[in-house]
Amino acid sequence: MTGLGSSERQKLKSDRAWRGVDGEIATDGLGKPEAVGWTGAVVAVLGLYDKGKTFLLNNLTESKLPSGKKVATKGLSFKHVELDGGSNFILLD
């Protein structure tokens, strides 16, 4: 909501005057996603630089995200994993 004055921001917060759509995820206009009835867990892997976070996620999810001494993860990586039993996870690296 950059560029909006405090009264404009307050109006949006109070009456939800508009709605936005980011890709396929509808938001309430403030960037908060609408409830979609999804059940699962969010797992975040945190740690210092070059300590194997992406390597760990690659091995747990059989993925091939770039990792190693010459690779630096830029920003956040997200991965959806659905297990055979129906459990859902969102992994953040």
XYZ file of C-alpha atoms in Angstrom:
93
model
C 0.000 0.000 0.000
C 2.887 2.250 -0.744
C 1.870 5.747 -1.758
C -1.399 5.785 0.175
C -1.962 8.286 2.935
C -2.778 7.085 6.437
C -6.478 7.980 6.067
C -6.680 6.021 2.788
C -4.966 3.013 4.383
C -7.328 3.198 7.351
C -10.364 3.297 5.037
C -9.159 0.185 3.210
C -8.547 -1.605 6.488
C -11.919 -0.639 7.938
C -14.287 -1.402 5.066
C -12.277 -3.706 2.776
C -13.205 -1.379 -0.092
C -11.462 -3.397 -2.807
C -10.192 -6.849 -3.632
C -7.033 -7.867 -5.451
C -6.054 -11.073 -7.201
C -2.449 -12.336 -7.182
C -2.215 -15.174 -9.675
C -4.971 -17.554 -8.642
C -5.034 -16.505 -4.994
C -7.667 -13.921 -4.138
C -6.674 -11.441 -1.464
C -8.667 -9.057 0.660
C -6.971 -6.007 -0.854
C -4.422 -5.808 1.932
C -2.413 -8.755 0.664
C -3.948 -11.250 3.085
C -5.200 -14.417 1.347
C -8.807 -15.438 1.728
C -9.424 -18.635 3.679
C -9.499 -21.557 1.241
C -10.090 -24.536 3.511
C -6.614 -25.977 2.903
C -5.261 -28.090 5.725
C -1.611 -28.850 6.105
C 1.571 -27.591 7.673
C 4.134 -24.972 6.772
C 7.736 -26.046 7.374
C 10.534 -23.469 7.250
C 14.212 -24.382 7.099
C 16.329 -21.632 8.653
C 20.042 -21.342 9.142
C 23.244 -19.542 8.343
C 24.614 -19.181 4.812
C 25.979 -22.373 3.221
C 24.816 -24.793 5.924
C 22.792 -27.222 3.759
C 19.205 -25.967 3.951
C 18.462 -26.481 0.243
C 20.399 -29.765 0.263
C 18.156 -31.001 3.094
C 14.954 -30.000 1.294
C 16.173 -31.584 -1.955
C 16.766 -34.881 -0.171
C 13.482 -34.820 1.739
C 11.386 -33.997 -1.339
C 13.440 -35.642 -4.110
C 13.780 -32.207 -5.748
C 16.629 -30.784 -7.765
C 16.797 -27.181 -6.596
C 20.281 -25.756 -7.234
C 22.534 -26.012 -4.192
C 26.228 -26.188 -3.392
C 29.228 -23.995 -2.677
C 28.799 -21.889 -5.831
C 25.032 -21.340 -5.465
C 23.272 -18.824 -3.239
C 19.502 -19.072 -2.812
C 18.059 -15.688 -3.773
C 15.012 -14.825 -1.709
C 12.638 -17.590 -0.659
C 11.948 -20.927 -2.324
C 8.548 -22.536 -1.804
C 7.609 -26.142 -2.511
C 4.266 -27.903 -2.066
C 4.549 -31.553 -1.016
C 1.649 -33.977 -0.773
C 2.393 -37.293 0.917
C 0.765 -40.603 -0.035
C -1.488 -40.450 3.027
C -2.889 -37.093 1.887
C -0.874 -34.848 4.217
C 0.098 -31.495 2.686
C 3.173 -29.422 3.440
C 4.487 -26.104 2.196
C 8.280 -26.019 2.561
C 10.117 -22.683 2.738
C 13.846 -22.392 2.135
